[in-house]
Amino acid sequence: MRRFVCLLLVVVVLPFFVPTAQATPGLAALPPMGFNNWNAFGCDVDETLIKETADVLVSSGLADRGYEYVNIDDCWSLRERGPDGRLVPDPAKFPGGISGVADYVHAKGLKLGIYGDAGTKTCAGFPGSLGHETVDAQTWADWGVDYLKYDNCNNQSDGSQADYIRRYTAMRDALNKTGRPIVYAICEWGTSQPWLWGNGVGQLWRTTGDINDEWPSLKSIIAKNAPLAPYAGPGHWNDPDMMEIGNGGMTATEYRTHMSMWAMMAAPLLIGTDLRTASPETLAILGNREIIAVDQDRLGVAGAVVSDRDGLMVLDKPLANGDRAIALYNSTDSLATVSVPASGTGLSRAPAYRLRELWTGDVRQAKSTISAAVPAHGTVVYRVRPLRDPAGTAPSVTADAGLGTLVPDAGGTLTTTVTNRGAGTITDVAVSARVPDGWTVTAQTPARQRRLATDTSLTTTWTVTAPEGTPAGRYPVTITADYTWGRHRPGETASELVSTVVNAPPDGRRHLSTVEPVTGTAGTDTSAGGSLITIGGRVYQRGLGTTAPSELVYYLGDRCTQLVTDAGVDDESTGQASFTVHADDAVAASAEVASGEPPVTLTADLTGVDWLRLVTAGTAHADWAAPVLTCGDSTPNDPVEPEEETLFSFESGTEDFTIANPGDGGTVAQSTAFATEGTHGLEVTTPLGGNWYGARLSVPFDLTGATRLKVDVKADAAAGTTGEIAVQTGAGWSWCQGSRWAWTDAGKSRTVSVTFEELDCPAGVTPDPSQIHAVWVFLNGGHVYVDDIRAE
């Protein structure tokens, strides 16, 4: 079959706006590198954290590798401006002031960054700079600030691109007037396509919404930012957001992809983890000199997408010395071979090409195809140059494999493919597969071949069996190819495949969002946009939020009888979506729903079904809301697991909710504006510094058997809010507080939760679920809505 390559001519229509002035020239000639506290600490920022981070940047050697900015994010100031109209650092957090911190950081050979907002308030409700650009820019310059992240909350905007340009240009002009070189980072989340107008206004601009420390977020941001390569260059960079490497929500493979793709996209490298406690693995990823060199290459060109198909992407980045950086990125959930012909990149024609893998240091040669077997969610980055004589360099050999989901004691088929991409024939090829202890693997077709010429392969099929009783989970299977190259020189290539073992769900009725799918990803009890699922104004505490088209697959093993779910387009989205429930190969239920329409309830008979597939089509945020799966001998009258007990529903009023510190201010009132249980919730107004809201009980709650407390929170459209749970417990009414806060963006909603194990109590006190004398929730940000405080 012949393949025809079509060239698409893209004509970019530039916006009507042309800046009459320019950003400070010479700044950010390379993508900025440094640290920002928000991803790891949020509002919990202070002088000690910034100084200690500066210390670690120097002592760890990261400063020597280019990380120079130490950036303070939101929540650093007081809630009100000073009498002179200037911003005032919070003296409790920054007793030496921002200027004192700047002096400390500068003495380390580093630079200091600060946070502001192109609105009336910051995202956390602190004073914004809209209308105060001149005084704020001069204040920061007087303090010795070197970098400004300028956010977009509470912006009073009409939504037009012209308004965005006006607001961000106003701060650009104010910064220029100070005479101090301050790198200007436009943070308007890609809303008004700043890549079309940001060059000349700022040195970098956010291209997407906020990053989260989870794979779906990273994958989504790469997909949005990578095609914007033509807009990046010295002094004007695409910013896909700060890094999450080291925060614990992703695997090491995913974090290496994070670092690799940021470097290939010539993105700013802003560390977002606690460097004081960072593991050696985290420091090694952040400090990889060769990956950093790709990002900081003086040519200043972002890698172009030369291939993007079926979840496999190839980026090609020219480097100043004539080399090319080639990234082979696998966003799928399985091991996959990612390839690109050298002729499809910017490489010149040559007898072969030298490939240096920048994570392992391994050097190979390829005849004409640059290729690698890339693990799920992984990225291989090669530094490539033409090679005149490949004879003395080991060939590039890939070992790919595919293995379906395994059911214990039922054999599955493993297919391995070993391909020689090197210039020259390899001989005595032998393939082996190593499986976990107790498993069996048997070759069904030849696993050896005498010779493999360039661009030829050996494919072998195997039977793999996991023993009966193997727990559900993911297990490594290693594929190794041994061979001889050149003059009797031994070679080896290995790849690791992750095999998925599934078990049927246990008896009972359970929320499907608590069952891990075999394949597919979705927001767990949240929409694709990160809020509580909301369809036609109805808010759901449980569900699966997807972006259509999507597919979620579950193994049932002939043990379940029914699925009942609501389906609809989330209120945060427009468009329409189709929903189809597949029971093995049959359609068990389906519906089509448009945005603004009420949810449709689907009931699917799953009797005798092994595999359940939930499929959406369309372009909207498509929600499976409150899906309940019934398995075994359960009946529709059985409780849904995990069981929850509502403690405060606010259906009868404020239910004695009060303010812990009444002198600080705040109010509570019953409201219908936000409700997740019934028709009423609680509307809270908070003082500038926030407050605790809750109820002291005349008869304590006995929550024996409960493991977690939850509350649903919605932030006002004007500002986000911090959410945290505390209880008073035991005979002494000891105060035990959640060990972590949860942030809810402006206009968003979420469930805030804490386990009893996570509660911090006074020394010698352990939370006693059988004696809960009071429940409290900390909130700030102005108007906040809460509902359904409950125990799971």
Short mmCIF file of N, CA and C in Angstrom, two decimals, residues 591-733:
data_model
loop_
_atom_site.label_atom_id
_atom_site.label_comp_id
_atom_site.label_asym_id
_atom_site.label_seq_id
_atom_site.Cartn_x
_atom_site.Cartn_y
_atom_site.Cartn_z
N ALA A 591 -27.67 6.79 24.76
CA ALA A 591 -28.40 8.06 24.75
C ALA A 591 -27.54 9.12 24.09
N GLU A 592 -28.18 10.17 23.61
CA GLU A 592 -27.49 11.36 23.12
C GLU A 592 -27.99 12.55 23.92
N VAL A 593 -27.06 13.37 24.40
CA VAL A 593 -27.40 14.50 25.25
C VAL A 593 -26.63 15.72 24.79
N ALA A 594 -27.29 16.86 24.73
CA ALA A 594 -26.65 18.12 24.38
C ALA A 594 -26.43 18.96 25.64
N SER A 595 -25.51 19.92 25.55
CA SER A 595 -25.26 20.79 26.69
C SER A 595 -26.53 21.55 27.05
N GLY A 596 -26.75 21.72 28.33
CA GLY A 596 -27.94 22.40 28.83
C GLY A 596 -29.12 21.50 29.05
N GLU A 597 -29.07 20.28 28.50
CA GLU A 597 -30.18 19.34 28.69
C GLU A 597 -30.02 18.60 30.01
N PRO A 598 -31.11 18.15 30.60
CA PRO A 598 -31.02 17.39 31.85
C PRO A 598 -30.37 16.04 31.61
N PRO A 599 -29.84 15.42 32.65
CA PRO A 599 -29.22 14.11 32.48
C PRO A 599 -30.23 13.05 32.09
N VAL A 600 -29.75 12.02 31.40
CA VAL A 600 -30.56 10.87 31.02
C VAL A 600 -30.12 9.68 31.87
N THR A 601 -31.07 8.97 32.45
CA THR A 601 -30.74 7.79 33.24
C THR A 601 -30.70 6.56 32.35
N LEU A 602 -29.58 5.83 32.40
CA LEU A 602 -29.40 4.61 31.62
C LEU A 602 -29.35 3.42 32.58
N THR A 603 -30.06 2.36 32.23
CA THR A 603 -30.03 1.12 32.99
C THR A 603 -29.60 0.00 32.06
N ALA A 604 -28.51 -0.68 32.42
CA ALA A 604 -27.94 -1.73 31.56
C ALA A 604 -27.97 -3.07 32.27
N ASP A 605 -28.53 -4.08 31.60
CA ASP A 605 -28.53 -5.44 32.12
C ASP A 605 -27.17 -6.07 31.82
N LEU A 606 -26.46 -6.47 32.88
CA LEU A 606 -25.10 -7.02 32.72
C LEU A 606 -25.03 -8.50 33.07
N THR A 607 -26.16 -9.17 33.11
CA THR A 607 -26.17 -10.59 33.45
C THR A 607 -25.36 -11.39 32.44
N GLY A 608 -24.41 -12.19 32.95
CA GLY A 608 -23.59 -13.04 32.10
C GLY A 608 -22.50 -12.31 31.34
N VAL A 609 -22.26 -11.06 31.65
CA VAL A 609 -21.31 -10.23 30.88
C VAL A 609 -19.92 -10.30 31.52
N ASP A 610 -18.89 -10.44 30.67
CA ASP A 610 -17.50 -10.43 31.15
C ASP A 610 -16.89 -9.03 31.11
N TRP A 611 -17.22 -8.26 30.06
CA TRP A 611 -16.55 -6.98 29.87
C TRP A 611 -17.59 -5.86 29.70
N LEU A 612 -17.39 -4.80 30.46
CA LEU A 612 -18.23 -3.60 30.39
C LEU A 612 -17.41 -2.48 29.77
N ARG A 613 -17.99 -1.83 28.76
CA ARG A 613 -17.32 -0.68 28.12
C ARG A 613 -18.26 0.52 28.14
N LEU A 614 -17.77 1.64 28.63
CA LEU A 614 -18.51 2.90 28.62
C LEU A 614 -17.86 3.80 27.58
N VAL A 615 -18.60 4.10 26.53
CA VAL A 615 -18.05 4.80 25.37
C VAL A 615 -18.79 6.11 25.17
N THR A 616 -18.05 7.19 24.97
CA THR A 616 -18.66 8.46 24.60
C THR A 616 -18.10 8.91 23.26
N ALA A 617 -18.91 9.65 22.53
CA ALA A 617 -18.49 10.25 21.26
C ALA A 617 -18.97 11.69 21.24
N GLY A 618 -18.30 12.52 20.47
CA GLY A 618 -18.63 13.93 20.41
C GLY A 618 -17.42 14.76 20.78
N THR A 619 -17.66 15.98 21.24
CA THR A 619 -16.54 16.88 21.57
C THR A 619 -16.72 17.55 22.92
N ALA A 620 -17.70 17.14 23.70
CA ALA A 620 -18.01 17.82 24.95
C ALA A 620 -17.39 17.10 26.14
N HIS A 621 -17.49 17.74 27.33
CA HIS A 621 -17.15 17.07 28.58
C HIS A 621 -18.34 16.17 28.93
N ALA A 622 -18.13 14.87 28.78
CA ALA A 622 -19.21 13.89 28.90
C ALA A 622 -19.09 13.17 30.24
N ASP A 623 -20.15 13.23 31.05
CA ASP A 623 -20.12 12.69 32.41
C ASP A 623 -20.98 11.45 32.54
N TRP A 624 -20.43 10.44 33.20
CA TRP A 624 -21.21 9.32 33.72
C TRP A 624 -21.44 9.66 35.19
N ALA A 625 -22.63 10.09 35.53
CA ALA A 625 -22.91 10.66 36.85
C ALA A 625 -23.60 9.63 37.75
N ALA A 626 -23.09 9.49 38.96
CA ALA A 626 -23.63 8.57 39.96
C ALA A 626 -23.81 7.15 39.42
N PRO A 627 -22.80 6.59 38.72
CA PRO A 627 -22.94 5.22 38.21
C PRO A 627 -22.81 4.21 39.36
N VAL A 628 -23.76 3.29 39.45
CA VAL A 628 -23.76 2.27 40.50
C VAL A 628 -23.77 0.89 39.84
N LEU A 629 -22.82 0.06 40.23
CA LEU A 629 -22.67 -1.29 39.68
C LEU A 629 -23.15 -2.29 40.72
N THR A 630 -24.01 -3.22 40.30
CA THR A 630 -24.54 -4.26 41.19
C THR A 630 -23.95 -5.60 40.80
N CYS A 631 -23.34 -6.30 41.77
CA CYS A 631 -22.68 -7.58 41.48
C CYS A 631 -23.09 -8.63 42.52
N GLY A 632 -22.93 -9.90 42.13
CA GLY A 632 -23.23 -11.01 43.04
C GLY A 632 -24.71 -11.11 43.33
N ASP A 633 -25.03 -11.41 44.57
CA ASP A 633 -26.42 -11.62 44.98
C ASP A 633 -27.07 -10.35 45.51
N SER A 634 -26.46 -9.22 45.29
CA SER A 634 -27.00 -7.96 45.82
C SER A 634 -28.33 -7.63 45.17
N THR A 635 -29.12 -6.85 45.90
CA THR A 635 -30.41 -6.39 45.39
C THR A 635 -30.41 -4.87 45.31
N PRO A 636 -31.34 -4.28 44.59
CA PRO A 636 -31.40 -2.81 44.50
C PRO A 636 -31.63 -2.11 45.83
N ASN A 637 -32.05 -2.85 46.86
CA ASN A 637 -32.29 -2.25 48.16
C ASN A 637 -31.05 -2.24 49.05
N ASP A 638 -29.98 -2.91 48.63
CA ASP A 638 -28.76 -2.93 49.42
C ASP A 638 -28.08 -1.57 49.37
N PRO A 639 -27.36 -1.19 50.44
CA PRO A 639 -26.67 0.11 50.43
C PRO A 639 -25.54 0.12 49.39
N VAL A 640 -25.24 1.32 48.92
CA VAL A 640 -24.15 1.48 47.95
C VAL A 640 -22.85 1.72 48.70
N GLU A 641 -21.83 0.98 48.33
CA GLU A 641 -20.53 1.09 48.98
C GLU A 641 -19.60 2.02 48.18
N PRO A 642 -18.69 2.74 48.87
CA PRO A 642 -18.58 2.85 50.32
C PRO A 642 -19.72 3.66 50.92
N GLU A 643 -20.21 3.22 52.06
CA GLU A 643 -21.34 3.89 52.69
C GLU A 643 -20.90 5.22 53.30
N GLU A 644 -21.80 6.20 53.26
CA GLU A 644 -21.53 7.51 53.84
C GLU A 644 -22.67 7.92 54.75
N GLU A 645 -22.35 8.62 55.83
CA GLU A 645 -23.34 9.12 56.78
C GLU A 645 -23.30 10.64 56.78
N THR A 646 -24.40 11.27 56.41
CA THR A 646 -24.46 12.73 56.41
C THR A 646 -24.52 13.24 57.85
N LEU A 647 -23.64 14.18 58.17
CA LEU A 647 -23.60 14.79 59.49
C LEU A 647 -24.33 16.13 59.51
N PHE A 648 -24.14 16.91 58.44
CA PHE A 648 -24.81 18.20 58.30
C PHE A 648 -25.26 18.35 56.85
N SER A 649 -26.57 18.45 56.64
CA SER A 649 -27.11 18.61 55.28
C SER A 649 -27.62 20.02 55.02
N PHE A 650 -27.87 20.78 56.09
CA PHE A 650 -28.36 22.16 56.03
C PHE A 650 -29.74 22.27 55.39
N GLU A 651 -30.48 21.16 55.38
CA GLU A 651 -31.84 21.20 54.86
C GLU A 651 -32.79 21.92 55.83
N SER A 652 -32.48 21.86 57.12
CA SER A 652 -33.36 22.48 58.11
C SER A 652 -32.89 23.86 58.54
N GLY A 653 -31.79 24.33 57.97
CA GLY A 653 -31.25 25.63 58.34
C GLY A 653 -29.75 25.58 58.46
N THR A 654 -29.19 26.44 59.27
CA THR A 654 -27.73 26.46 59.42
C THR A 654 -27.23 25.36 60.35
N GLU A 655 -28.16 24.67 61.04
CA GLU A 655 -27.86 23.52 61.89
C GLU A 655 -26.78 23.86 62.92
N ASP A 656 -26.95 25.02 63.54
CA ASP A 656 -26.09 25.47 64.63
C ASP A 656 -24.65 25.75 64.19
N PHE A 657 -24.45 25.88 62.90
CA PHE A 657 -23.11 26.25 62.44
C PHE A 657 -22.79 27.66 62.92
N THR A 658 -21.56 27.83 63.37
CA THR A 658 -21.13 29.12 63.91
C THR A 658 -19.70 29.38 63.48
N ILE A 659 -19.11 30.43 64.04
CA ILE A 659 -17.77 30.86 63.66
C ILE A 659 -16.84 30.63 64.85
N ALA A 660 -15.72 29.96 64.59
CA ALA A 660 -14.82 29.63 65.69
C ALA A 660 -14.19 30.88 66.29
N ASN A 661 -13.86 31.85 65.43
CA ASN A 661 -13.22 33.07 65.89
C ASN A 661 -14.08 34.26 65.47
N PRO A 662 -15.18 34.52 66.21
CA PRO A 662 -16.14 35.55 65.77
C PRO A 662 -15.53 36.94 65.67
N GLY A 663 -14.46 37.21 66.43
CA GLY A 663 -13.84 38.51 66.34
C GLY A 663 -13.21 38.80 64.99
N ASP A 664 -12.90 37.74 64.24
CA ASP A 664 -12.30 37.91 62.92
C ASP A 664 -13.34 38.18 61.84
N GLY A 665 -14.62 37.96 62.15
CA GLY A 665 -15.68 38.24 61.20
C GLY A 665 -16.10 37.04 60.39
N GLY A 666 -17.21 37.23 59.66
CA GLY A 666 -17.76 36.17 58.83
C GLY A 666 -19.21 35.91 59.17
N THR A 667 -19.96 35.31 58.24
CA THR A 667 -21.36 34.99 58.46
C THR A 667 -21.67 33.63 57.87
N VAL A 668 -22.79 33.04 58.32
CA VAL A 668 -23.29 31.79 57.75
C VAL A 668 -24.79 31.95 57.52
N ALA A 669 -25.28 31.35 56.43
CA ALA A 669 -26.72 31.41 56.13
C ALA A 669 -27.08 30.23 55.24
N GLN A 670 -28.29 29.72 55.42
CA GLN A 670 -28.79 28.67 54.54
C GLN A 670 -28.96 29.24 53.13
N SER A 671 -28.70 28.40 52.13
CA SER A 671 -28.73 28.89 50.75
C SER A 671 -29.13 27.76 49.81
N THR A 672 -29.74 28.14 48.69
CA THR A 672 -30.04 27.18 47.62
C THR A 672 -29.07 27.32 46.45
N ALA A 673 -28.05 28.15 46.61
CA ALA A 673 -27.14 28.42 45.50
C ALA A 673 -26.25 27.23 45.17
N PHE A 674 -26.00 26.35 46.15
CA PHE A 674 -25.14 25.18 45.93
C PHE A 674 -25.61 24.09 46.87
N ALA A 675 -25.98 22.94 46.29
CA ALA A 675 -26.45 21.83 47.11
C ALA A 675 -26.07 20.53 46.43
N THR A 676 -25.48 19.61 47.20
CA THR A 676 -25.15 18.29 46.68
C THR A 676 -25.97 17.20 47.33
N GLU A 677 -26.61 17.51 48.44
CA GLU A 677 -27.49 16.57 49.15
C GLU A 677 -28.76 17.33 49.49
N GLY A 678 -29.84 17.05 48.81
CA GLY A 678 -31.07 17.81 49.02
C GLY A 678 -31.07 19.08 48.18
N THR A 679 -31.72 20.09 48.68
CA THR A 679 -31.90 21.32 47.91
C THR A 679 -31.23 22.53 48.55
N HIS A 680 -30.65 22.36 49.74
CA HIS A 680 -30.05 23.48 50.44
C HIS A 680 -28.61 23.18 50.84
N GLY A 681 -27.83 24.24 50.95
CA GLY A 681 -26.49 24.18 51.48
C GLY A 681 -26.28 25.37 52.39
N LEU A 682 -25.02 25.70 52.60
CA LEU A 682 -24.66 26.80 53.49
C LEU A 682 -23.85 27.82 52.71
N GLU A 683 -24.24 29.09 52.81
CA GLU A 683 -23.46 30.17 52.22
C GLU A 683 -22.65 30.83 53.33
N VAL A 684 -21.35 30.96 53.10
CA VAL A 684 -20.44 31.49 54.10
C VAL A 684 -19.76 32.73 53.54
N THR A 685 -19.73 33.80 54.30
CA THR A 685 -18.87 34.94 53.96
C THR A 685 -17.69 34.90 54.91
N THR A 686 -16.50 35.08 54.35
CA THR A 686 -15.29 34.93 55.15
C THR A 686 -14.59 36.27 55.32
N PRO A 687 -13.88 36.46 56.41
CA PRO A 687 -13.03 37.64 56.54
C PRO A 687 -11.82 37.49 55.64
N LEU A 688 -11.02 38.54 55.53
CA LEU A 688 -9.88 38.51 54.61
C LEU A 688 -8.93 37.37 54.92
N GLY A 689 -8.72 37.09 56.20
CA GLY A 689 -7.78 36.04 56.56
C GLY A 689 -8.40 34.67 56.68
N GLY A 690 -9.72 34.56 56.43
CA GLY A 690 -10.39 33.28 56.56
C GLY A 690 -10.81 33.02 58.00
N ASN A 691 -11.57 31.95 58.18
CA ASN A 691 -12.04 31.59 59.52
C ASN A 691 -12.48 30.13 59.50
N TRP A 692 -12.67 29.58 60.72
CA TRP A 692 -13.20 28.24 60.88
C TRP A 692 -14.70 28.33 61.12
N TYR A 693 -15.45 27.46 60.42
CA TYR A 693 -16.91 27.43 60.53
C TYR A 693 -17.32 26.01 60.91
N GLY A 694 -18.20 25.88 61.91
CA GLY A 694 -18.60 24.55 62.32
C GLY A 694 -19.62 24.58 63.43
N ALA A 695 -19.79 23.42 64.06
CA ALA A 695 -20.80 23.28 65.11
C ALA A 695 -20.23 22.47 66.26
N ARG A 696 -20.49 22.96 67.48
CA ARG A 696 -20.19 22.19 68.70
C ARG A 696 -21.44 21.40 69.07
N LEU A 697 -21.26 20.15 69.38
CA LEU A 697 -22.39 19.23 69.53
C LEU A 697 -22.71 18.99 71.00
N SER A 698 -23.99 18.99 71.33
CA SER A 698 -24.40 18.66 72.70
C SER A 698 -24.25 17.17 72.95
N VAL A 699 -24.45 16.38 71.91
CA VAL A 699 -24.21 14.93 71.98
C VAL A 699 -23.19 14.59 70.90
N PRO A 700 -22.06 14.02 71.28
CA PRO A 700 -21.02 13.78 70.28
C PRO A 700 -21.44 12.76 69.22
N PHE A 701 -20.86 12.93 68.03
CA PHE A 701 -21.05 11.91 66.99
C PHE A 701 -20.24 10.68 67.35
N ASP A 702 -20.84 9.52 67.15
CA ASP A 702 -20.11 8.25 67.24
C ASP A 702 -19.88 7.77 65.82
N LEU A 703 -18.67 7.97 65.33
CA LEU A 703 -18.35 7.62 63.94
C LEU A 703 -17.47 6.38 63.88
N THR A 704 -17.65 5.48 64.83
CA THR A 704 -16.89 4.24 64.85
C THR A 704 -17.04 3.52 63.51
N GLY A 705 -15.95 3.12 62.95
CA GLY A 705 -15.95 2.44 61.65
C GLY A 705 -15.71 3.38 60.48
N ALA A 706 -15.90 4.68 60.69
CA ALA A 706 -15.65 5.64 59.62
C ALA A 706 -14.14 5.87 59.48
N THR A 707 -13.71 6.12 58.27
CA THR A 707 -12.28 6.34 58.02
C THR A 707 -11.99 7.73 57.50
N ARG A 708 -13.01 8.46 57.04
CA ARG A 708 -12.76 9.71 56.34
C ARG A 708 -13.91 10.69 56.57
N LEU A 709 -13.59 11.98 56.63
CA LEU A 709 -14.57 13.05 56.66
C LEU A 709 -14.52 13.81 55.35
N LYS A 710 -15.71 14.27 54.88
CA LYS A 710 -15.79 14.96 53.60
C LYS A 710 -16.71 16.17 53.71
N VAL A 711 -16.47 17.16 52.85
CA VAL A 711 -17.38 18.29 52.71
C VAL A 711 -17.29 18.78 51.27
N ASP A 712 -18.42 19.14 50.69
CA ASP A 712 -18.45 19.68 49.34
C ASP A 712 -18.34 21.19 49.41
N VAL A 713 -17.46 21.77 48.60
CA VAL A 713 -17.16 23.19 48.65
C VAL A 713 -17.26 23.78 47.25
N LYS A 714 -17.84 24.96 47.15
CA LYS A 714 -17.82 25.71 45.90
C LYS A 714 -17.32 27.11 46.18
N ALA A 715 -16.32 27.54 45.41
CA ALA A 715 -15.77 28.88 45.56
C ALA A 715 -16.59 29.87 44.75
N ASP A 716 -16.67 31.09 45.23
CA ASP A 716 -17.34 32.15 44.49
C ASP A 716 -16.58 32.43 43.19
N ALA A 717 -17.28 33.00 42.22
CA ALA A 717 -16.66 33.29 40.93
C ALA A 717 -15.55 34.32 41.05
N ALA A 718 -15.55 35.09 42.14
CA ALA A 718 -14.57 36.17 42.27
C ALA A 718 -13.24 35.71 42.84
N ALA A 719 -13.22 34.62 43.61
CA ALA A 719 -11.97 34.21 44.25
C ALA A 719 -12.04 32.75 44.63
N GLY A 720 -10.87 32.11 44.66
CA GLY A 720 -10.80 30.73 45.12
C GLY A 720 -10.80 30.68 46.64
N THR A 721 -10.77 29.45 47.15
CA THR A 721 -10.80 29.28 48.60
C THR A 721 -9.93 28.11 49.03
N THR A 722 -9.38 28.23 50.22
CA THR A 722 -8.74 27.12 50.89
C THR A 722 -9.81 26.34 51.65
N GLY A 723 -9.69 25.03 51.66
CA GLY A 723 -10.62 24.20 52.43
C GLY A 723 -9.84 23.23 53.31
N GLU A 724 -10.23 23.15 54.55
CA GLU A 724 -9.55 22.24 55.48
C GLU A 724 -10.56 21.81 56.54
N ILE A 725 -10.42 20.59 57.04
CA ILE A 725 -11.35 20.04 58.01
C ILE A 725 -10.63 19.83 59.34
N ALA A 726 -11.33 20.13 60.44
CA ALA A 726 -10.83 19.85 61.78
C ALA A 726 -11.96 19.29 62.63
N VAL A 727 -11.60 18.57 63.67
CA VAL A 727 -12.58 18.07 64.63
C VAL A 727 -12.07 18.33 66.04
N GLN A 728 -12.98 18.34 66.97
CA GLN A 728 -12.62 18.29 68.39
C GLN A 728 -13.07 16.94 68.91
N THR A 729 -12.14 16.23 69.55
CA THR A 729 -12.36 14.82 69.83
C THR A 729 -11.91 14.45 71.23
N GLY A 730 -12.48 13.35 71.74
CA GLY A 730 -12.07 12.83 73.04
C GLY A 730 -12.65 13.61 74.19
N ALA A 731 -12.37 13.14 75.40
CA ALA A 731 -12.93 13.74 76.61
C ALA A 731 -12.45 15.17 76.79
N GLY A 732 -11.26 15.49 76.31
CA GLY A 732 -10.72 16.83 76.47
C GLY A 732 -11.03 17.76 75.31
N TRP A 733 -11.88 17.35 74.40
CA TRP A 733 -12.23 18.16 73.23
C TRP A 733 -10.97 18.64 72.48
#
